[in-house]
PDB file of C-alpha atoms in Angstrom:
ATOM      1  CA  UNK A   1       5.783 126.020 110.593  1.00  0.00           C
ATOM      2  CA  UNK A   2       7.232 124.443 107.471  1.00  0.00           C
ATOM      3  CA  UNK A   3       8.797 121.618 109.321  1.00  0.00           C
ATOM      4  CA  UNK A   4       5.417 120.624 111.162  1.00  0.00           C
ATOM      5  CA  UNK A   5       3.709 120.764 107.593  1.00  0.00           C
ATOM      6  CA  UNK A   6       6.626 118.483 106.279  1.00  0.00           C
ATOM      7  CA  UNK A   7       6.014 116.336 109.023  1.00  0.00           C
ATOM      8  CA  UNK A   8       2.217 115.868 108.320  1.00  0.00           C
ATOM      9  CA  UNK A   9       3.262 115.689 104.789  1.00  0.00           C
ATOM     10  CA  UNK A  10       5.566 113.035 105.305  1.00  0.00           C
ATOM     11  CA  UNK A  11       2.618 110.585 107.070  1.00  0.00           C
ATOM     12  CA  UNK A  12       0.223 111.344 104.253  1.00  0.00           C
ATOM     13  CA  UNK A  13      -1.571 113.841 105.956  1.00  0.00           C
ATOM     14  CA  UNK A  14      -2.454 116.490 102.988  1.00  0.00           C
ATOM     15  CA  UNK A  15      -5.836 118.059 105.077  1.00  0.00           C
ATOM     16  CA  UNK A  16      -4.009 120.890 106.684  1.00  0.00           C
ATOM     17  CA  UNK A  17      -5.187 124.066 108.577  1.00  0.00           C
ATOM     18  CA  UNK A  18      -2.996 126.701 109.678  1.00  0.00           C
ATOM     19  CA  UNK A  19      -3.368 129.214 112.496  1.00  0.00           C
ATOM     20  CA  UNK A  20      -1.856 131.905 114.190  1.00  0.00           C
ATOM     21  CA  UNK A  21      -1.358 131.156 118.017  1.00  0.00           C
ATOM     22  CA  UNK A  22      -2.917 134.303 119.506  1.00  0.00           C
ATOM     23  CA  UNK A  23      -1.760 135.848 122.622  1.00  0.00           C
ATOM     24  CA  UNK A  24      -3.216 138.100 125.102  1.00  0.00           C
ATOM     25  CA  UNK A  25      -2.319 142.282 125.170  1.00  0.00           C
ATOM     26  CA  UNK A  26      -4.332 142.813 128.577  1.00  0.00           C
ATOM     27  CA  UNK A  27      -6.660 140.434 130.534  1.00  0.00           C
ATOM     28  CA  UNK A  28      -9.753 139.496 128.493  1.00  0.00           C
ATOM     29  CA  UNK A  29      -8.655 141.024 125.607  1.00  0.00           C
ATOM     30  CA  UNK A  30      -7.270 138.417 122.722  1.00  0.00           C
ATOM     31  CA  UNK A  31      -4.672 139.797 120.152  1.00  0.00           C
ATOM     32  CA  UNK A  32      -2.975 138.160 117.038  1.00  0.00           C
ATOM     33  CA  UNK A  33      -0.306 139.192 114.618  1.00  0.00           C
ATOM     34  CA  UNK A  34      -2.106 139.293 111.363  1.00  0.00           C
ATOM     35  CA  UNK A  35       0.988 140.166 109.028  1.00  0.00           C
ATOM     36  CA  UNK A  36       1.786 136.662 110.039  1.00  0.00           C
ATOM     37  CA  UNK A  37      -0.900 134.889 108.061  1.00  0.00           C
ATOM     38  CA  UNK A  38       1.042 136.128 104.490  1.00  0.00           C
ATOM     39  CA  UNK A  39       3.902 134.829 105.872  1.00  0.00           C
ATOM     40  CA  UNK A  40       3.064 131.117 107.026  1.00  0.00           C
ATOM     41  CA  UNK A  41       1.088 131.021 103.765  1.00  0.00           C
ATOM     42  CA  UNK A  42       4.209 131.564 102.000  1.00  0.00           C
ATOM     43  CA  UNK A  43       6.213 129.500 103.710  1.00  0.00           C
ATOM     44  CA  UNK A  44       3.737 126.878 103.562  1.00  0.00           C
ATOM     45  CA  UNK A  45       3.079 126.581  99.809  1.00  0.00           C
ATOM     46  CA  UNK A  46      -0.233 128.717 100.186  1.00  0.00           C
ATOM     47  CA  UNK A  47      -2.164 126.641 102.550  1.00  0.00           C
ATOM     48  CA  UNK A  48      -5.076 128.203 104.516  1.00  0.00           C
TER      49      UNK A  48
END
């Protein structure tokens, strides 16, 4: 995640939005990871 943020960064893009990418644990039934939303915070000098 950092380098896509650097990236944005880079153009002048400062309007960012992060998200976790989800994934599925049976059919019809969405999951996500939330301990990673601390972590790409982090990473990602505290954007939301």
């Amino acid at each position: 995640m950092r380098n896509i943020v650097d990236k944005f960064r880079e153009c002048g893009n400062e309007q960012l939005l992060l998200c976790e990418r989800g994934k599925h644990l049976r059919l019809r039934q969405p999951g996500g990871d939330m301990l990673g939303f601390g972590v790409m915070k982090r990473t990602c000098d505290d954007l939301p």
